[in-house]
Tab-separated table of C-alpha atoms in Angstrom:
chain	number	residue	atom	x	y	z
J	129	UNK	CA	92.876	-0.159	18.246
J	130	UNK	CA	90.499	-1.528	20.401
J	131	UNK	CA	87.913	0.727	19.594
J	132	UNK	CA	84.960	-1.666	18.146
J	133	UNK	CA	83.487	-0.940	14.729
J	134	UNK	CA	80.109	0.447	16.738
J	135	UNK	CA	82.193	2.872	18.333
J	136	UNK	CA	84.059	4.243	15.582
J	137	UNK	CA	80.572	4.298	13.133
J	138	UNK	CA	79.029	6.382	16.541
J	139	UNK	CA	82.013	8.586	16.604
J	140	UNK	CA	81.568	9.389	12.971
J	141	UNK	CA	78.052	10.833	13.560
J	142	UNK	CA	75.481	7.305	13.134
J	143	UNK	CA	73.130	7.140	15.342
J	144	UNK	CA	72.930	4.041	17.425
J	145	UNK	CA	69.876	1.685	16.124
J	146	UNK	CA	66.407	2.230	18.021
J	147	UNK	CA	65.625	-0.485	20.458
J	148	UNK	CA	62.619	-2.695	19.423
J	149	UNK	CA	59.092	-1.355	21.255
J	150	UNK	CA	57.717	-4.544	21.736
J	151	UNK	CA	59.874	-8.436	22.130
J	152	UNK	CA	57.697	-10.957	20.433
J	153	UNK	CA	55.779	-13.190	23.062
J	154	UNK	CA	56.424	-16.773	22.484
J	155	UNK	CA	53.802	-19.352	21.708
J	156	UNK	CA	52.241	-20.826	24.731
J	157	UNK	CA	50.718	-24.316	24.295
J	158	UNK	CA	46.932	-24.589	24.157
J	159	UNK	CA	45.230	-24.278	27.222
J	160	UNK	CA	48.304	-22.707	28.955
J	161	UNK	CA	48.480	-18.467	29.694
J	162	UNK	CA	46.873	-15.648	31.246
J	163	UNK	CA	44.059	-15.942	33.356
J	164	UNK	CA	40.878	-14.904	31.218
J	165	UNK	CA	42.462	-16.307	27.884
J	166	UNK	CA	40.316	-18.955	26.534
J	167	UNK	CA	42.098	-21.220	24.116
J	168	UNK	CA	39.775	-23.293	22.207
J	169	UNK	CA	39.266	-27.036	23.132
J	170	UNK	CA	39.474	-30.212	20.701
J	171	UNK	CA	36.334	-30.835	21.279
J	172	UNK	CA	35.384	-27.348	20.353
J	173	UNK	CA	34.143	-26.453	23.807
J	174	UNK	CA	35.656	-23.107	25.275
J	175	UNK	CA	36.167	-21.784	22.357
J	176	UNK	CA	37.230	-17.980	22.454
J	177	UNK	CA	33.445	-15.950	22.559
J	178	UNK	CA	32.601	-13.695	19.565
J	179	UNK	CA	33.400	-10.267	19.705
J	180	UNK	CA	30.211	-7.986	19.947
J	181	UNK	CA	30.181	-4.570	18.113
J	182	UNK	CA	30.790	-1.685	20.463
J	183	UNK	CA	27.672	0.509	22.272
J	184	UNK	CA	24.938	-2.879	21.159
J	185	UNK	CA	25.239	-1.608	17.308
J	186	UNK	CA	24.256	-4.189	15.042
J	187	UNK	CA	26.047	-5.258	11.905
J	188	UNK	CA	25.192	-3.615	8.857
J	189	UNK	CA	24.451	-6.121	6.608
J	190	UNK	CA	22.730	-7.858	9.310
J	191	UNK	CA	20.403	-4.651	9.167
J	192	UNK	CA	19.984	-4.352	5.706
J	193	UNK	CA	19.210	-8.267	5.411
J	194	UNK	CA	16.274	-7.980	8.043
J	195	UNK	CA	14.649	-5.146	6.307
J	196	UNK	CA	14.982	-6.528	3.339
J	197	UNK	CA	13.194	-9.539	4.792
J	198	UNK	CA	10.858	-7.429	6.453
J	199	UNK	CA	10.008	-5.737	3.082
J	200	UNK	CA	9.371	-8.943	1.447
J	201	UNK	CA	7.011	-10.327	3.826
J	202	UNK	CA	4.806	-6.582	3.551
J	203	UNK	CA	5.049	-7.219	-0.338
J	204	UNK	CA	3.674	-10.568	0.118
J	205	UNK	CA	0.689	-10.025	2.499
J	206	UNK	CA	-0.219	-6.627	0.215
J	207	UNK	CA	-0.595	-8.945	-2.744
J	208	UNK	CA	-2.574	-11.655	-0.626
J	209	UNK	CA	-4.460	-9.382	0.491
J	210	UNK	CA	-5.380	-7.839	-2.858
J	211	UNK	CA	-5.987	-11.121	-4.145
J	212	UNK	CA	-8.439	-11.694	-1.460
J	213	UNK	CA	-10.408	-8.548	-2.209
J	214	UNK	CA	-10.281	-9.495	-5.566
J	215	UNK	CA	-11.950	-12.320	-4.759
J	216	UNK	CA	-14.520	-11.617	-2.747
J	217	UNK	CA	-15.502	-8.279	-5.705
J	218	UNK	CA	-15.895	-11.520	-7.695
J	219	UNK	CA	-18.000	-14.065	-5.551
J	220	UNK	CA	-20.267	-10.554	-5.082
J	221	UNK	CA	-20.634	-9.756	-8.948
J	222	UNK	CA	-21.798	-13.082	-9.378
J	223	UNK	CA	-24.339	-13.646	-6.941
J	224	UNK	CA	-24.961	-10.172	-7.435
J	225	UNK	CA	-25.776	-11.017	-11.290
J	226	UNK	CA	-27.467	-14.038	-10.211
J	227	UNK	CA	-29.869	-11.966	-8.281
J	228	UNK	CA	-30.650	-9.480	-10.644
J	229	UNK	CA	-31.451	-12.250	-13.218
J	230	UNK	CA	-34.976	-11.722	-14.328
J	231	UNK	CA	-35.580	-8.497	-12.553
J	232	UNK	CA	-34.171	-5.952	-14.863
J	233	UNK	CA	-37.232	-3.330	-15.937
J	234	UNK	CA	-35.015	-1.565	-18.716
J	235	UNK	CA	-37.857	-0.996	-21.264
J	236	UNK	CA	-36.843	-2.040	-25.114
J	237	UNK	CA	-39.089	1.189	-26.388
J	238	UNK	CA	-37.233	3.530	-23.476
J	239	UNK	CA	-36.249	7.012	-25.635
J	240	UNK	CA	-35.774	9.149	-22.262
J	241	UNK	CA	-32.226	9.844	-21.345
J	242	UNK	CA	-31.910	10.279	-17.593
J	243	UNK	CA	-28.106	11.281	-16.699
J	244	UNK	CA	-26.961	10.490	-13.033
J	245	UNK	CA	-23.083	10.768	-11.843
J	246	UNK	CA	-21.669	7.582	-11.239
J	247	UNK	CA	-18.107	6.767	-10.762
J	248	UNK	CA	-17.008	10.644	-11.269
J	249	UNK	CA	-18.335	10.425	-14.564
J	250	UNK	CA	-21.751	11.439	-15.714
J	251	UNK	CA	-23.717	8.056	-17.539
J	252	UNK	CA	-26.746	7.441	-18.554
J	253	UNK	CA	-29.854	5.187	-19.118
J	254	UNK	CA	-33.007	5.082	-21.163
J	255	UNK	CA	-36.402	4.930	-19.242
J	256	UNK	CA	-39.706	5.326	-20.308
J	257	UNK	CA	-42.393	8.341	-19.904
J	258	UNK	CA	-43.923	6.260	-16.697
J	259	UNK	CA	-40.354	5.044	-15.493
J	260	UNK	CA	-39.120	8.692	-14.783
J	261	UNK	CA	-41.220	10.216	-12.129
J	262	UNK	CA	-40.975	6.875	-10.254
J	263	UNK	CA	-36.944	7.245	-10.781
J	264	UNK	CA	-36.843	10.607	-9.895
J	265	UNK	CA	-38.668	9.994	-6.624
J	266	UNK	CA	-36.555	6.895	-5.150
J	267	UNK	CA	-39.489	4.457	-6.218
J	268	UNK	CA	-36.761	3.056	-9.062
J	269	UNK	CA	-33.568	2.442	-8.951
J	270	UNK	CA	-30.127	1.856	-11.110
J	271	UNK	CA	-27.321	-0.923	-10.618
J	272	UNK	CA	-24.164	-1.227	-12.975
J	273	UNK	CA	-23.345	-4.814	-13.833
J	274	UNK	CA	-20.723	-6.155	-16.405
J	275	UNK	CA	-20.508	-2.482	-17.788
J	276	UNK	CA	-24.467	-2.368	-18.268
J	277	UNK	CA	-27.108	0.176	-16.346
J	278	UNK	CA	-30.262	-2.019	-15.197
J	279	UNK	CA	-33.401	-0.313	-14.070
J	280	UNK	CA	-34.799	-2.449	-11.120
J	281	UNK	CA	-37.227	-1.282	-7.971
J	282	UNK	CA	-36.283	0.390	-5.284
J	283	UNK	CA	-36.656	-3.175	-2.926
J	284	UNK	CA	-34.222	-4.604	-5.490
J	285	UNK	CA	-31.846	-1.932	-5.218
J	286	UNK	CA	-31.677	-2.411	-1.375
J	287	UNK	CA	-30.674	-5.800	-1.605
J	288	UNK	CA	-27.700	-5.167	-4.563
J	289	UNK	CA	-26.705	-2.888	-1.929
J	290	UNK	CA	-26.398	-5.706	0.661
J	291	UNK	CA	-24.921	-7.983	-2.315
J	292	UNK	CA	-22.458	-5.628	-3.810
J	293	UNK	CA	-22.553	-1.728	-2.634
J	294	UNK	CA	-20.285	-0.179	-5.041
J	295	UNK	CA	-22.985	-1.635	-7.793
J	296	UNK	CA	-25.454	1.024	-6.996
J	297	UNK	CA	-25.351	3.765	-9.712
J	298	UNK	CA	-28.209	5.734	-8.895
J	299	UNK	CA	-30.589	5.669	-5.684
J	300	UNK	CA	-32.859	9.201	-5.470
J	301	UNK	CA	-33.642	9.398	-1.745
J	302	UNK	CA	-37.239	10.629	-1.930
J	303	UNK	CA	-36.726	12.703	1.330
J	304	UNK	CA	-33.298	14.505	1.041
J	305	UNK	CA	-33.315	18.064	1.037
J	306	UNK	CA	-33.058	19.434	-2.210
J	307	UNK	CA	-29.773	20.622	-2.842
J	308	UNK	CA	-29.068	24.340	-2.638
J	309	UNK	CA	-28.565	25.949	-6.531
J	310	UNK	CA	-25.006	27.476	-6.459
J	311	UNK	CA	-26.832	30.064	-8.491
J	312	UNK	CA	-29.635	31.121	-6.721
J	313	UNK	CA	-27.499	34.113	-5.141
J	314	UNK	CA	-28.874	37.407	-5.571
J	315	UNK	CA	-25.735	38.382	-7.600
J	316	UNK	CA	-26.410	35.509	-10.078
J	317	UNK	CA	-29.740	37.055	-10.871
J	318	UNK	CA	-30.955	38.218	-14.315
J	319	UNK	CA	-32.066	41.474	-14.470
J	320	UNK	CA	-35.829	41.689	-15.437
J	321	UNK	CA	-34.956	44.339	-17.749
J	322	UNK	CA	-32.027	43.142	-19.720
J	323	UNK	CA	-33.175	41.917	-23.367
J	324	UNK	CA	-31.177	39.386	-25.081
């Protein structure tokens, strides 16, 4: 019998075992090997250079960290720059109220209710049988300060403009064309016949 035990387990239908694909390399010592193969240095010099992603793609958390940043720094300079508006509204209401100090014409007796739209909302102030012809023809004026409606001249008026635009509640501009009546179409017209 000289047959060896592989050749009697092959005769008996095992297959032989499959050949290993790959022989493990052994270990070179640092700074020995291929050409190209950097092995890094005691002193930390030559060490092996970071991969880069593939096609210049940039890591994803890399991404999301800079727009996070990037988001950040908008929030912040939005808010500064509210606060700076804010501001400057304020330094203009006061000298704005410091201005008008003294030169308010509202009229104590004043039972004349002239509406004007201001702010999208229709408000009013009381003036005085004299005051409304000269307010209805640009000669007076209306600024809104601290929630209040002050009756001042029309010179005044142009100056709270230069102070503090968005103050003005009502200017009449003597020499605008009057407005055309939405109703002043011939189909809007009351018959001369028709009794109520």
């Amino acid at each position: 019998m000289t047959d060896s035990l592989r050749d009697q387990l092959l005769g008996l239908g095992f297959k032989p075992a499959p050949k290993p694909a790959h022989k493990p390399k052994p270990a070179t010592p640092a700074g020995k090997g291929k050409p190209g193969h950097h092995a890094p240095r005691k002193d930390g010099k030559g060490a092996p250079p970071k991969r880069k992603p593939q096609g210049g793609e940039m890591d994803l958390g890399k991404a999301y960290a800079m727009r996070a940043e990037k988001e950040k720094a908008e929030r912040i300079e939005a808010e500064r720059q509210r606060q700076e508006e804010a501001r400057l509204r304020r330094e203009a209401r006061e000298k704005l109220a410091a201005f008008l100090e003294g030169k308010s014409l509202n009229a104590a007796d004043a039972e004349i209710a002239r509406h004007f739209d201001y702010g999208g909302k229709i408000k009013r102030i009381y003036v005085t049988a004299e005051q409304l012809p000269q307010l209805n023809a640009g000669a007076l004026g209306v600024v809104q300060l601290n929630g209040r409606y002050l009756l001042v001249t029309a010179e005044v008026l142009a100056e709270a403009g230069r102070i503090f635009a968005p103050a003005l509640a009502l200017k009449v501009d003597p020499d605008a064309p009057a407005t055309d009546d939405p109703y002043s179409d011939p189909q809007f017209q009351v018959p001369d016949d028709l009794v109520w």
